[in-house]
Tab-separated table of C-alpha atoms in Angstrom:
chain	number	residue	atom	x	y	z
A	1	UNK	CA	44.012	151.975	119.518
A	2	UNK	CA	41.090	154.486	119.863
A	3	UNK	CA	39.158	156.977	118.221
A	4	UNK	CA	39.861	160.134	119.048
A	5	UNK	CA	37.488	163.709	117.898
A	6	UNK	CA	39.236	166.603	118.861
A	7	UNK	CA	36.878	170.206	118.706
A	8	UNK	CA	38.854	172.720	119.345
A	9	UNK	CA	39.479	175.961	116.917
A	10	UNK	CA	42.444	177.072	117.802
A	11	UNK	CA	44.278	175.298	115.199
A	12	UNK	CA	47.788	175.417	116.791
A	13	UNK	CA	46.439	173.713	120.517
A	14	UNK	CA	44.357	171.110	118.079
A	15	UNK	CA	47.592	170.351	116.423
A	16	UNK	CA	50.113	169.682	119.359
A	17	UNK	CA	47.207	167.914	121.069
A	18	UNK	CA	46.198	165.676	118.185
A	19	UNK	CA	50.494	165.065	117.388
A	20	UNK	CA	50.480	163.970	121.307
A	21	UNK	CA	47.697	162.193	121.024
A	22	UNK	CA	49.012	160.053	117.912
A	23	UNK	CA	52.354	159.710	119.562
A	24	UNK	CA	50.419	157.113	122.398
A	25	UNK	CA	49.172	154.953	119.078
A	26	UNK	CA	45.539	157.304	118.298
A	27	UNK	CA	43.938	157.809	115.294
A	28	UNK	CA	42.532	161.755	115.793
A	29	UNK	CA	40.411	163.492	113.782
A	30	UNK	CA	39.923	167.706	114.220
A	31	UNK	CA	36.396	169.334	113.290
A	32	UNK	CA	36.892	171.355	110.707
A	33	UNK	CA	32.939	172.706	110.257
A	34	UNK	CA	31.698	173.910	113.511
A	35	UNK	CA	28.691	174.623	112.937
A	36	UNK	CA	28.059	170.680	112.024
A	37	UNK	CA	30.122	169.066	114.573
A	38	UNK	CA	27.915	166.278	114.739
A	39	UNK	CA	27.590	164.677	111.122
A	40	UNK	CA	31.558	164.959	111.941
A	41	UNK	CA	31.108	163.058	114.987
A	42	UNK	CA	28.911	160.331	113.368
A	43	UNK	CA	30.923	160.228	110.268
A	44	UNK	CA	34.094	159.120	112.521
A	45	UNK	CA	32.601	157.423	114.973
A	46	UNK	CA	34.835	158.284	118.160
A	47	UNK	CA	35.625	156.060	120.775
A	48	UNK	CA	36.209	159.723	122.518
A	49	UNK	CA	35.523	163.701	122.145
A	50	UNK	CA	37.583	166.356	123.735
A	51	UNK	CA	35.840	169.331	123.508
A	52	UNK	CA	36.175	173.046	124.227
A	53	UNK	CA	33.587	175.202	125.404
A	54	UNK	CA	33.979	178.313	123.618
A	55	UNK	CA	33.544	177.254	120.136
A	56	UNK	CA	32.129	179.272	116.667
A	57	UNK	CA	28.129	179.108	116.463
A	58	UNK	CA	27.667	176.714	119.227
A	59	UNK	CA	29.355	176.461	122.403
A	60	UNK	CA	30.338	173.285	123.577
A	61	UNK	CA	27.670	172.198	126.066
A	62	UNK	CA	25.053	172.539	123.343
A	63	UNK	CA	27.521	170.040	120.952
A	64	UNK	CA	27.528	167.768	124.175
A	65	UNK	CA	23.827	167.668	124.652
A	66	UNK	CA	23.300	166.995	121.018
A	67	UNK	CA	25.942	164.014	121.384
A	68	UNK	CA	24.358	162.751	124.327
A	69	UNK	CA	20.925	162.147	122.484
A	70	UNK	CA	22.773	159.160	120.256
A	71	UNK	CA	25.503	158.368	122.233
A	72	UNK	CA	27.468	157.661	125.126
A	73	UNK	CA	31.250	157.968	124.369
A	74	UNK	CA	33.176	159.749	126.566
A	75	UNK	CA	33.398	163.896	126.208
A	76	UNK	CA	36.103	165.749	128.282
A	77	UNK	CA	35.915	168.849	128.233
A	78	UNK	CA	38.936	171.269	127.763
A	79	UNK	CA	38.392	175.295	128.570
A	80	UNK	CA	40.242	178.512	130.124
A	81	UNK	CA	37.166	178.941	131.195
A	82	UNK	CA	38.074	176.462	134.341
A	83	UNK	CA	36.606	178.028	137.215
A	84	UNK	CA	33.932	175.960	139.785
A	85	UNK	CA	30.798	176.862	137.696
A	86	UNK	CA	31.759	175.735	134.129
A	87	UNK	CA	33.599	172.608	135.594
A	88	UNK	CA	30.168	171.635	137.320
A	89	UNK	CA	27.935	172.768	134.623
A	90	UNK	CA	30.247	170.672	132.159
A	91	UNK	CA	29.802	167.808	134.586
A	92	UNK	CA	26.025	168.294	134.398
A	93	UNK	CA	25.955	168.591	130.765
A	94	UNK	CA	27.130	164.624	130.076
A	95	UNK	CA	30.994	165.342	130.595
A	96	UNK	CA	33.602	162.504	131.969
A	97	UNK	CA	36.355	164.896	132.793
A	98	UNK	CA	38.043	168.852	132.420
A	99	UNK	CA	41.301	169.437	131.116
A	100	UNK	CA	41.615	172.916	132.270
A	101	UNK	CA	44.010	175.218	129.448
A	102	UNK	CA	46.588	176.206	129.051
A	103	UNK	CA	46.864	172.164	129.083
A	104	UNK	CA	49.649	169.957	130.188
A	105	UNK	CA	49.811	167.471	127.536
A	106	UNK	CA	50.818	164.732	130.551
A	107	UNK	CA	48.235	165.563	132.331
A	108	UNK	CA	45.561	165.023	129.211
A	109	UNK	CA	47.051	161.880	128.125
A	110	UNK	CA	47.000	160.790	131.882
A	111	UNK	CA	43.492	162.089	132.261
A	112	UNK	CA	41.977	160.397	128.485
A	113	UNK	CA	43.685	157.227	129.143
A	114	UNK	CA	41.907	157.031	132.839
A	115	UNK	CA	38.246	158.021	131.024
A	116	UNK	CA	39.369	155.439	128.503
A	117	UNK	CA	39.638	152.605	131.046
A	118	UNK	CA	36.797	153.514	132.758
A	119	UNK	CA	34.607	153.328	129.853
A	120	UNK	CA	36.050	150.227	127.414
A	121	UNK	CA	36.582	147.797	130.064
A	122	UNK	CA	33.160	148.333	131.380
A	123	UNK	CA	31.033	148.549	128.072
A	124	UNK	CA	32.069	149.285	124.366
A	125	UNK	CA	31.109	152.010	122.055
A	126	UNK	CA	27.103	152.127	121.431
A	127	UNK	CA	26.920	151.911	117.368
A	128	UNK	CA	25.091	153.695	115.573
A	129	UNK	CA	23.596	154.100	111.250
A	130	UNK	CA	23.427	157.965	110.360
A	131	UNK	CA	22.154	158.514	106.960
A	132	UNK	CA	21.129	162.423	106.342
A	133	UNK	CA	21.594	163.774	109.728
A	134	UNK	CA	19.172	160.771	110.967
A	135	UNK	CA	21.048	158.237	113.228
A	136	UNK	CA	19.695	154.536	114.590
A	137	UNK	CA	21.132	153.479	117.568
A	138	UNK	CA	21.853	149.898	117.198
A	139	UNK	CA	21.426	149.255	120.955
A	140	UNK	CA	18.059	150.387	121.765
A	141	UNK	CA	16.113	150.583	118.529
A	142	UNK	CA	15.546	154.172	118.585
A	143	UNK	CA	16.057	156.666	115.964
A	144	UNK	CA	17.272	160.559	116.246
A	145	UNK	CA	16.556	163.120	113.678
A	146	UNK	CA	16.868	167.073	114.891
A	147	UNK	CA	17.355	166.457	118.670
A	148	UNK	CA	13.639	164.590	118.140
A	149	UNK	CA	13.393	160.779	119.130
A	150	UNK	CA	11.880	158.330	117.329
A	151	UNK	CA	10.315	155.054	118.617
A	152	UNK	CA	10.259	151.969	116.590
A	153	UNK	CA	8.661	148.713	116.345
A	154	UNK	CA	10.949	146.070	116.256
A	155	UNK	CA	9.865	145.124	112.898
A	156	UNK	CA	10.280	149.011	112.081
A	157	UNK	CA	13.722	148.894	113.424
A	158	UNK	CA	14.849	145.709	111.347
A	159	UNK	CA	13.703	147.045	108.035
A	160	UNK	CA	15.641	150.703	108.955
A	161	UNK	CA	18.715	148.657	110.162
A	162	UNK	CA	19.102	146.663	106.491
A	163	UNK	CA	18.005	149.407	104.536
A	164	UNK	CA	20.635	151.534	106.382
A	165	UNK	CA	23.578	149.066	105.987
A	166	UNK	CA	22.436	148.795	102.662
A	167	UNK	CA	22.218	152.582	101.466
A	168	UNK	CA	22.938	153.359	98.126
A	169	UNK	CA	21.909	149.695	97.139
A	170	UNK	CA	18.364	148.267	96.482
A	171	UNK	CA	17.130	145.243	99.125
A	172	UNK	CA	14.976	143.230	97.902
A	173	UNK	CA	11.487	142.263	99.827
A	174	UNK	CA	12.440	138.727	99.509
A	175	UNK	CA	15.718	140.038	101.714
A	176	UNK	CA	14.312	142.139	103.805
A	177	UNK	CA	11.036	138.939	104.786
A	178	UNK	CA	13.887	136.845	105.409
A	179	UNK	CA	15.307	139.675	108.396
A	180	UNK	CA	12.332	140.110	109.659
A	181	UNK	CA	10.740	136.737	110.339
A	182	UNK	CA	13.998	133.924	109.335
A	183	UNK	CA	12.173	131.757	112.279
A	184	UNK	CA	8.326	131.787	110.591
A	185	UNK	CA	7.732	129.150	107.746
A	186	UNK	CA	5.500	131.756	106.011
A	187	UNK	CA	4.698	135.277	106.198
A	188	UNK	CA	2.216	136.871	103.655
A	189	UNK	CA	4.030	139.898	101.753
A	190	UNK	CA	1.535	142.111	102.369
A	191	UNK	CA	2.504	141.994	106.128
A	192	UNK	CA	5.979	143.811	104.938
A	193	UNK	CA	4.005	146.697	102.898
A	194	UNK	CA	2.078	147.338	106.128
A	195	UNK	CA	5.044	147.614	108.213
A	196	UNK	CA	7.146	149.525	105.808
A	197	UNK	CA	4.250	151.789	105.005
A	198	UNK	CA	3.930	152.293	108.997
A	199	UNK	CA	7.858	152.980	109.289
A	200	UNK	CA	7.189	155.518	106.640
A	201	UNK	CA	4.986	157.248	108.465
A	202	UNK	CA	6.874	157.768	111.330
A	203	UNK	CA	9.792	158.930	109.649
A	204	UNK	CA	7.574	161.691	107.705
A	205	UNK	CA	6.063	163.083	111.064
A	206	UNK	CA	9.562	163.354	112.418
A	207	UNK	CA	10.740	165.294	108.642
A	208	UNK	CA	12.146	162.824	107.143
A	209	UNK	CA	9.983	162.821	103.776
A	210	UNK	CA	10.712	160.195	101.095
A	211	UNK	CA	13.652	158.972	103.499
A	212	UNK	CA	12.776	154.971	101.736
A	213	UNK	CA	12.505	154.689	97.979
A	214	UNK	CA	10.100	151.806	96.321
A	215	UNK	CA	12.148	150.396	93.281
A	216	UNK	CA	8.864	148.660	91.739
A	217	UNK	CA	9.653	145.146	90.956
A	218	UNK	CA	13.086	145.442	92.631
A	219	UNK	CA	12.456	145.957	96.706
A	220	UNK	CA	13.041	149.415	98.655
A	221	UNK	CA	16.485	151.549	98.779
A	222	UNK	CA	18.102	154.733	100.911
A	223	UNK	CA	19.431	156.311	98.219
């Protein structure tokens, strides 16, 4: 079964597609707020995206380029606008298919389920932590904030990674020493302050002020 984001707003196509969609044994999820699609996208984290191209705020190329700097899950596009130009552009843009409209539901489920194969039997899903609009891609340490990348140490990357799959909840240093360096007999402490004071840093250049709370006595939290 597979993840399916659906961003389309013409509620009626969104509908029968997302029925037909179920119908083959596919959880789908329609954007509602199109002028966010992607906390929607991270929030469900899709196996798959169909999207259209003439969308409210943003078309969907500039959706497809902002999904393209965290991940690569399949997006087929699906558009009137079908003619040479906006197939090949939507090619260009980081699409896996077009589904020209008015669609043939056959046709798209014949179409996803090829892009499917392709993609799951060859690799899975790249994961990803999104806190805030920020996301961490799990797979090569890097972290996106505003279309703007963010390199990180690996020592940077293991202290965002617990904080991150422990947000709301304090970790302690003792917790976070133990992630960092479990094959060292002994580390000083300080060594943590330096790199979480470093990872700090970084994240403040790139916007994201007071992203990591101190809990004195207690250890660091995303709240």
């Amino acid at each position: 079964m597979y993840r399916i984001l659906i961003v389309e707003d013409d509620v009626t196509m969104a509908g029968a597609m997302k029925k037909e969609l179920e119908a083959w044994g596919n959880e789908v999820e329609c954007v509602q707020d199109f002028q966010d699609v992607i906390s929607a996208f991270v929030a469900y984290d899709p196996h798959m995206v169909l999207m259209d191209i003439m969308l409210p705020c943003y078309n969907g190329y500039h959706w497809c380029t902002k999904i393209r700097q965290i991940s690569h899950v399949p997006v087929v596009f699906i558009s009137s606008a079908s003619d040479n130009m906006n197939i090949v552009m939507a090619m260009n843009m980081g699409g896996d298919d077009f589904i020209p409209k008015p669609v043939d539901l056959t046709v798209m489920i014949a179409k996803i389920q090829a892009v499917l194969r392709r993609t799951y039997d060859l690799a899975g899903k790249i994961p990803v932590l999104e806190h805030k609009g920020a996301v961490l891609n799990l797979e090569d340490a890097s972290l996106v904030y505003e279309g703007q990348r963010v390199e990180l140490t690996k020592n940077e990357f293991r202290i965002l990674q617990t904080l991150l799959e422990n947000k709301g909840r304090v970790v302690s240093r003792d917790t976070l020493m133990t992630r960092l360096w479990q094959m060292d007999s002994y580390v000083e402490e300080n060594t943590l302050t330096v790199n979480v004071t470093r990872l700090r840093k970084k994240l403040e250049q790139a916007g994201l002020k007071d992203f990591i709370a101190t809990r004195v006595g207690s250890g660091y939290i995303i709240a």
